[in-house]
Amino acid sequence: MKYLVVLLVVAFTVLGCKEEVIEEPENLIPENKMTELLYDLAVLNGAKATNPGILKDNDIETMPYLFNKYKIDSLQFVQSDVYYASKPLIYQRMYKEVLSRLETKADKMEEDRKRKADSIKEANKKVKDTLAPKVLKSDTSTD
């Protein structure tokens, strides 16, 4: 009997916690679209932090740009963000996806940077090799 009472108390407690703290907004941004938006927001904030002039030179203001790109308004964004934040597992999944995409992008950019550096280094070697004999010839002909 004691076991049954404890089980019922636990069941009511768990079921009672299912109440929505934040109701789903009518104009909720779908999870995949919100994840895309958060990724773009992270990229733009990274660009602003590392090279503030790049956004200014291109007349890009982060939030208005994103609102226009995703055809949403600030209220819709805030309501959706608050809603997803009230769902920690969903929010965490979204941010893990954003982080994964950022890491993949960073790895690709690093590979591209290394490839460019290697090709520049190789090109400089070739230039030095082709210039060396000419410099020697001109030095010996002036004597």
mmCIF file with all atom_site columns, C-alpha atoms in Angstrom:
data_model
loop_
_atom_site.group_PDB
_atom_site.id
_atom_site.type_symbol
_atom_site.label_atom_id
_atom_site.label_alt_id
_atom_site.label_comp_id
_atom_site.label_asym_id
_atom_site.label_entity_id
_atom_site.label_seq_id
_atom_site.pdbx_PDB_ins_code
_atom_site.Cartn_x
_atom_site.Cartn_y
_atom_site.Cartn_z
_atom_site.occupancy
_atom_site.B_iso_or_equiv
_atom_site.pdbx_formal_charge
_atom_site.auth_seq_id
_atom_site.auth_comp_id
_atom_site.auth_asym_id
_atom_site.auth_atom_id
_atom_site.pdbx_PDB_model_num
ATOM 1   C CA . MET A 1 1   ? 0.000  0.000  0.000   1.00 0.00 ? 1   MET A CA 1
ATOM 2   C CA . LYS A 1 2   ? 2.807  2.384  0.931   1.00 0.00 ? 2   LYS A CA 1
ATOM 3   C CA . TYR A 1 3   ? 4.450  1.616  -2.431  1.00 0.00 ? 3   TYR A CA 1
ATOM 4   C CA . LEU A 1 4   ? 1.219  2.508  -4.264  1.00 0.00 ? 4   LEU A CA 1
ATOM 5   C CA . VAL A 1 5   ? 0.896  5.846  -2.444  1.00 0.00 ? 5   VAL A CA 1
ATOM 6   C CA . VAL A 1 6   ? 4.499  6.778  -3.250  1.00 0.00 ? 6   VAL A CA 1
ATOM 7   C CA . LEU A 1 7   ? 3.965  5.770  -6.876  1.00 0.00 ? 7   LEU A CA 1
ATOM 8   C CA . LEU A 1 8   ? 0.815  7.908  -7.131  1.00 0.00 ? 8   LEU A CA 1
ATOM 9   C CA . VAL A 1 9   ? 2.535  10.932 -5.554  1.00 0.00 ? 9   VAL A CA 1
ATOM 10  C CA . VAL A 1 10  ? 5.440  10.618 -7.989  1.00 0.00 ? 10  VAL A CA 1
ATOM 11  C CA . ALA A 1 11  ? 3.062  10.182 -10.942 1.00 0.00 ? 11  ALA A CA 1
ATOM 12  C CA . PHE A 1 12  ? 1.025  13.270 -10.007 1.00 0.00 ? 12  PHE A CA 1
ATOM 13  C CA . THR A 1 13  ? 4.188  15.285 -9.474  1.00 0.00 ? 13  THR A CA 1
ATOM 14  C CA . VAL A 1 14  ? 5.579  14.323 -12.870 1.00 0.00 ? 14  VAL A CA 1
ATOM 15  C CA . LEU A 1 15  ? 2.282  14.882 -14.662 1.00 0.00 ? 15  LEU A CA 1
ATOM 16  C CA . GLY A 1 16  ? 1.768  18.171 -12.841 1.00 0.00 ? 16  GLY A CA 1
ATOM 17  C CA . CYS A 1 17  ? 5.119  19.418 -14.149 1.00 0.00 ? 17  CYS A CA 1
ATOM 18  C CA . LYS A 1 18  ? 4.000  18.954 -17.745 1.00 0.00 ? 18  LYS A CA 1
ATOM 19  C CA . GLU A 1 19  ? 2.243  22.313 -17.634 1.00 0.00 ? 19  GLU A CA 1
ATOM 20  C CA . GLU A 1 20  ? 3.624  24.674 -20.248 1.00 0.00 ? 20  GLU A CA 1
ATOM 21  C CA . VAL A 1 21  ? 5.488  27.569 -18.674 1.00 0.00 ? 21  VAL A CA 1
ATOM 22  C CA . ILE A 1 22  ? 5.721  29.441 -21.977 1.00 0.00 ? 22  ILE A CA 1
ATOM 23  C CA . GLU A 1 23  ? 2.928  28.858 -24.444 1.00 0.00 ? 23  GLU A CA 1
ATOM 24  C CA . GLU A 1 24  ? 3.834  28.243 -28.053 1.00 0.00 ? 24  GLU A CA 1
ATOM 25  C CA . PRO A 1 25  ? 3.440  31.537 -29.930 1.00 0.00 ? 25  PRO A CA 1
ATOM 26  C CA . GLU A 1 26  ? 1.052  31.617 -32.881 1.00 0.00 ? 26  GLU A CA 1
ATOM 27  C CA . ASN A 1 27  ? 3.805  32.699 -35.232 1.00 0.00 ? 27  ASN A CA 1
ATOM 28  C CA . LEU A 1 28  ? 6.513  30.345 -33.918 1.00 0.00 ? 28  LEU A CA 1
ATOM 29  C CA . ILE A 1 29  ? 9.538  30.166 -36.200 1.00 0.00 ? 29  ILE A CA 1
ATOM 30  C CA . PRO A 1 30  ? 9.992  26.486 -37.137 1.00 0.00 ? 30  PRO A CA 1
ATOM 31  C CA . GLU A 1 31  ? 12.920 24.798 -35.395 1.00 0.00 ? 31  GLU A CA 1
ATOM 32  C CA . ASN A 1 32  ? 14.992 24.277 -38.560 1.00 0.00 ? 32  ASN A CA 1
ATOM 33  C CA . LYS A 1 33  ? 14.493 27.895 -39.677 1.00 0.00 ? 33  LYS A CA 1
ATOM 34  C CA . MET A 1 34  ? 15.338 29.159 -36.181 1.00 0.00 ? 34  MET A CA 1
ATOM 35  C CA . THR A 1 35  ? 18.519 27.055 -36.204 1.00 0.00 ? 35  THR A CA 1
ATOM 36  C CA . GLU A 1 36  ? 19.503 28.568 -39.565 1.00 0.00 ? 36  GLU A CA 1
ATOM 37  C CA . LEU A 1 37  ? 18.823 32.040 -38.193 1.00 0.00 ? 37  LEU A CA 1
ATOM 38  C CA . LEU A 1 38  ? 20.925 31.378 -35.078 1.00 0.00 ? 38  LEU A CA 1
ATOM 39  C CA . TYR A 1 39  ? 23.771 30.107 -37.285 1.00 0.00 ? 39  TYR A CA 1
ATOM 40  C CA . ASP A 1 40  ? 23.657 33.250 -39.425 1.00 0.00 ? 40  ASP A CA 1
ATOM 41  C CA . LEU A 1 41  ? 23.514 35.371 -36.276 1.00 0.00 ? 41  LEU A CA 1
ATOM 42  C CA . ALA A 1 42  ? 26.644 33.651 -34.932 1.00 0.00 ? 42  ALA A CA 1
ATOM 43  C CA . VAL A 1 43  ? 28.483 34.152 -38.241 1.00 0.00 ? 43  VAL A CA 1
ATOM 44  C CA . LEU A 1 44  ? 27.543 37.831 -38.414 1.00 0.00 ? 44  LEU A CA 1
ATOM 45  C CA . ASN A 1 45  ? 28.495 38.411 -34.778 1.00 0.00 ? 45  ASN A CA 1
ATOM 46  C CA . GLY A 1 46  ? 31.819 36.683 -35.429 1.00 0.00 ? 46  GLY A CA 1
ATOM 47  C CA . ALA A 1 47  ? 32.434 38.879 -38.457 1.00 0.00 ? 47  ALA A CA 1
ATOM 48  C CA . LYS A 1 48  ? 31.547 41.967 -36.428 1.00 0.00 ? 48  LYS A CA 1
ATOM 49  C CA . ALA A 1 49  ? 33.915 40.925 -33.619 1.00 0.00 ? 49  ALA A CA 1
ATOM 50  C CA . THR A 1 50  ? 36.895 40.145 -35.855 1.00 0.00 ? 50  THR A CA 1
ATOM 51  C CA . ASN A 1 51  ? 36.452 42.826 -38.519 1.00 0.00 ? 51  ASN A CA 1
ATOM 52  C CA . PRO A 1 52  ? 33.855 45.443 -37.533 1.00 0.00 ? 52  PRO A CA 1
ATOM 53  C CA . GLY A 1 53  ? 34.349 47.427 -40.725 1.00 0.00 ? 53  GLY A CA 1
ATOM 54  C CA . ILE A 1 54  ? 33.241 44.606 -43.016 1.00 0.00 ? 54  ILE A CA 1
ATOM 55  C CA . LEU A 1 55  ? 29.578 44.868 -42.027 1.00 0.00 ? 55  LEU A CA 1
ATOM 56  C CA . LYS A 1 56  ? 29.688 48.648 -41.957 1.00 0.00 ? 56  LYS A CA 1
ATOM 57  C CA . ASP A 1 57  ? 31.332 48.812 -45.401 1.00 0.00 ? 57  ASP A CA 1
ATOM 58  C CA . ASN A 1 58  ? 28.535 46.633 -46.790 1.00 0.00 ? 58  ASN A CA 1
ATOM 59  C CA . ASP A 1 59  ? 25.775 48.530 -44.939 1.00 0.00 ? 59  ASP A CA 1
ATOM 60  C CA . ILE A 1 60  ? 24.720 45.437 -42.997 1.00 0.00 ? 60  ILE A CA 1
ATOM 61  C CA . GLU A 1 61  ? 23.040 45.794 -39.628 1.00 0.00 ? 61  GLU A CA 1
ATOM 62  C CA . THR A 1 62  ? 22.835 42.338 -38.111 1.00 0.00 ? 62  THR A CA 1
ATOM 63  C CA . MET A 1 63  ? 19.267 42.055 -36.847 1.00 0.00 ? 63  MET A CA 1
ATOM 64  C CA . PRO A 1 64  ? 17.483 44.013 -39.615 1.00 0.00 ? 64  PRO A CA 1
ATOM 65  C CA . TYR A 1 65  ? 19.434 41.942 -42.150 1.00 0.00 ? 65  TYR A CA 1
ATOM 66  C CA . LEU A 1 66  ? 18.313 38.680 -40.512 1.00 0.00 ? 66  LEU A CA 1
ATOM 67  C CA . PHE A 1 67  ? 14.708 39.834 -40.130 1.00 0.00 ? 67  PHE A CA 1
ATOM 68  C CA . ASN A 1 68  ? 14.619 40.676 -43.823 1.00 0.00 ? 68  ASN A CA 1
ATOM 69  C CA . LYS A 1 69  ? 16.374 37.466 -44.900 1.00 0.00 ? 69  LYS A CA 1
ATOM 70  C CA . TYR A 1 70  ? 14.039 35.212 -42.910 1.00 0.00 ? 70  TYR A CA 1
ATOM 71  C CA . LYS A 1 71  ? 10.945 37.385 -43.462 1.00 0.00 ? 71  LYS A CA 1
ATOM 72  C CA . ILE A 1 72  ? 10.226 37.741 -39.747 1.00 0.00 ? 72  ILE A CA 1
ATOM 73  C CA . ASP A 1 73  ? 9.920  40.652 -37.337 1.00 0.00 ? 73  ASP A CA 1
ATOM 74  C CA . SER A 1 74  ? 11.610 41.330 -34.019 1.00 0.00 ? 74  SER A CA 1
ATOM 75  C CA . LEU A 1 75  ? 8.573  40.269 -31.973 1.00 0.00 ? 75  LEU A CA 1
ATOM 76  C CA . GLN A 1 76  ? 8.341  36.934 -33.770 1.00 0.00 ? 76  GLN A CA 1
ATOM 77  C CA . PHE A 1 77  ? 12.048 36.350 -33.192 1.00 0.00 ? 77  PHE A CA 1
ATOM 78  C CA . VAL A 1 78  ? 11.904 37.228 -29.487 1.00 0.00 ? 78  VAL A CA 1
ATOM 79  C CA . GLN A 1 79  ? 8.773  35.149 -28.850 1.00 0.00 ? 79  GLN A CA 1
ATOM 80  C CA . SER A 1 80  ? 10.251 32.161 -30.674 1.00 0.00 ? 80  SER A CA 1
ATOM 81  C CA . ASP A 1 81  ? 13.593 32.506 -28.899 1.00 0.00 ? 81  ASP A CA 1
ATOM 82  C CA . VAL A 1 82  ? 11.916 32.699 -25.477 1.00 0.00 ? 82  VAL A CA 1
ATOM 83  C CA . TYR A 1 83  ? 9.745  29.692 -26.324 1.00 0.00 ? 83  TYR A CA 1
ATOM 84  C CA . TYR A 1 84  ? 12.686 27.556 -27.453 1.00 0.00 ? 84  TYR A CA 1
ATOM 85  C CA . ALA A 1 85  ? 14.710 28.692 -24.428 1.00 0.00 ? 85  ALA A CA 1
ATOM 86  C CA . SER A 1 86  ? 11.896 27.348 -22.234 1.00 0.00 ? 86  SER A CA 1
ATOM 87  C CA . LYS A 1 87  ? 12.479 23.942 -23.863 1.00 0.00 ? 87  LYS A CA 1
ATOM 88  C CA . PRO A 1 88  ? 16.078 23.217 -22.801 1.00 0.00 ? 88  PRO A CA 1
ATOM 89  C CA . LEU A 1 89  ? 16.484 19.969 -24.739 1.00 0.00 ? 89  LEU A CA 1
ATOM 90  C CA . ILE A 1 90  ? 15.258 21.505 -27.994 1.00 0.00 ? 90  ILE A CA 1
ATOM 91  C CA . TYR A 1 91  ? 17.294 24.677 -27.446 1.00 0.00 ? 91  TYR A CA 1
ATOM 92  C CA . GLN A 1 92  ? 20.404 22.665 -26.657 1.00 0.00 ? 92  GLN A CA 1
ATOM 93  C CA . ARG A 1 93  ? 19.921 20.564 -29.807 1.00 0.00 ? 93  ARG A CA 1
ATOM 94  C CA . MET A 1 94  ? 19.581 23.730 -31.882 1.00 0.00 ? 94  MET A CA 1
ATOM 95  C CA . TYR A 1 95  ? 22.740 25.273 -30.450 1.00 0.00 ? 95  TYR A CA 1
ATOM 96  C CA . LYS A 1 96  ? 24.684 22.017 -30.853 1.00 0.00 ? 96  LYS A CA 1
ATOM 97  C CA . GLU A 1 97  ? 23.732 22.074 -34.540 1.00 0.00 ? 97  GLU A CA 1
ATOM 98  C CA . VAL A 1 98  ? 24.870 25.703 -34.817 1.00 0.00 ? 98  VAL A CA 1
ATOM 99  C CA . LEU A 1 99  ? 28.161 24.877 -33.078 1.00 0.00 ? 99  LEU A CA 1
ATOM 100 C CA . SER A 1 100 ? 28.732 21.851 -35.295 1.00 0.00 ? 100 SER A CA 1
ATOM 101 C CA . ARG A 1 101 ? 28.176 23.915 -38.436 1.00 0.00 ? 101 ARG A CA 1
ATOM 102 C CA . LEU A 1 102 ? 30.486 26.665 -37.164 1.00 0.00 ? 102 LEU A CA 1
ATOM 103 C CA . GLU A 1 103 ? 33.224 24.124 -36.416 1.00 0.00 ? 103 GLU A CA 1
ATOM 104 C CA . THR A 1 104 ? 32.836 22.562 -39.870 1.00 0.00 ? 104 THR A CA 1
ATOM 105 C CA . LYS A 1 105 ? 33.027 26.001 -41.485 1.00 0.00 ? 105 LYS A CA 1
ATOM 106 C CA . ALA A 1 106 ? 36.098 26.919 -39.406 1.00 0.00 ? 106 ALA A CA 1
ATOM 107 C CA . ASP A 1 107 ? 37.843 23.678 -40.402 1.00 0.00 ? 107 ASP A CA 1
ATOM 108 C CA . LYS A 1 108 ? 37.115 24.320 -44.081 1.00 0.00 ? 108 LYS A CA 1
ATOM 109 C CA . MET A 1 109 ? 38.372 27.897 -43.826 1.00 0.00 ? 109 MET A CA 1
ATOM 110 C CA . GLU A 1 110 ? 41.565 26.685 -42.129 1.00 0.00 ? 110 GLU A CA 1
ATOM 111 C CA . GLU A 1 111 ? 42.124 24.114 -44.900 1.00 0.00 ? 111 GLU A CA 1
ATOM 112 C CA . ASP A 1 112 ? 41.618 26.835 -47.526 1.00 0.00 ? 112 ASP A CA 1
ATOM 113 C CA . ARG A 1 113 ? 44.009 29.161 -45.696 1.00 0.00 ? 113 ARG A CA 1
ATOM 114 C CA . LYS A 1 114 ? 46.690 26.456 -45.530 1.00 0.00 ? 114 LYS A CA 1
ATOM 115 C CA . ARG A 1 115 ? 46.198 25.593 -49.193 1.00 0.00 ? 115 ARG A CA 1
ATOM 116 C CA . LYS A 1 116 ? 46.598 29.250 -50.194 1.00 0.00 ? 116 LYS A CA 1
ATOM 117 C CA . ALA A 1 117 ? 49.650 29.677 -47.967 1.00 0.00 ? 117 ALA A CA 1
ATOM 118 C CA . ASP A 1 118 ? 51.237 26.556 -49.446 1.00 0.00 ? 118 ASP A CA 1
ATOM 119 C CA . SER A 1 119 ? 50.573 27.669 -53.023 1.00 0.00 ? 119 SER A CA 1
ATOM 120 C CA . ILE A 1 120 ? 51.967 31.147 -52.301 1.00 0.00 ? 120 ILE A CA 1
ATOM 121 C CA . LYS A 1 121 ? 55.033 29.590 -50.711 1.00 0.00 ? 121 LYS A CA 1
ATOM 122 C CA . GLU A 1 122 ? 55.479 27.315 -53.736 1.00 0.00 ? 122 GLU A CA 1
ATOM 123 C CA . ALA A 1 123 ? 55.015 30.226 -56.149 1.00 0.00 ? 123 ALA A CA 1
ATOM 124 C CA . ASN A 1 124 ? 57.596 32.281 -54.249 1.00 0.00 ? 124 ASN A CA 1
ATOM 125 C CA . LYS A 1 125 ? 60.100 29.426 -54.533 1.00 0.00 ? 125 LYS A CA 1
ATOM 126 C CA . LYS A 1 126 ? 59.590 29.313 -58.296 1.00 0.00 ? 126 LYS A CA 1
ATOM 127 C CA . VAL A 1 127 ? 59.987 33.081 -58.585 1.00 0.00 ? 127 VAL A CA 1
ATOM 128 C CA . LYS A 1 128 ? 63.206 32.997 -56.572 1.00 0.00 ? 128 LYS A CA 1
ATOM 129 C CA . ASP A 1 129 ? 64.528 30.159 -58.732 1.00 0.00 ? 129 ASP A CA 1
ATOM 130 C CA . THR A 1 130 ? 63.820 32.012 -61.971 1.00 0.00 ? 130 THR A CA 1
ATOM 131 C CA . LEU A 1 131 ? 65.243 35.305 -60.711 1.00 0.00 ? 131 LEU A CA 1
ATOM 132 C CA . ALA A 1 132 ? 68.465 33.945 -59.257 1.00 0.00 ? 132 ALA A CA 1
ATOM 133 C CA . PRO A 1 133 ? 70.276 33.257 -62.586 1.00 0.00 ? 133 PRO A CA 1
ATOM 134 C CA . LYS A 1 134 ? 69.245 36.639 -64.018 1.00 0.00 ? 134 LYS A CA 1
ATOM 135 C CA . VAL A 1 135 ? 70.610 38.467 -60.998 1.00 0.00 ? 135 VAL A CA 1
ATOM 136 C CA . LEU A 1 136 ? 73.886 36.584 -61.266 1.00 0.00 ? 136 LEU A CA 1
ATOM 137 C CA . LYS A 1 137 ? 74.226 37.335 -65.000 1.00 0.00 ? 137 LYS A CA 1
ATOM 138 C CA . SER A 1 138 ? 73.572 41.024 -64.509 1.00 0.00 ? 138 SER A CA 1
ATOM 139 C CA . ASP A 1 139 ? 76.081 41.160 -61.648 1.00 0.00 ? 139 ASP A CA 1
ATOM 140 C CA . THR A 1 140 ? 78.851 39.568 -63.766 1.00 0.00 ? 140 THR A CA 1
ATOM 141 C CA . SER A 1 141 ? 78.173 41.711 -66.826 1.00 0.00 ? 141 SER A CA 1
ATOM 142 C CA . THR A 1 142 ? 78.617 45.007 -64.947 1.00 0.00 ? 142 THR A CA 1
ATOM 143 C CA . ASP A 1 143 ? 82.237 44.213 -63.969 1.00 0.00 ? 143 ASP A CA 1
#
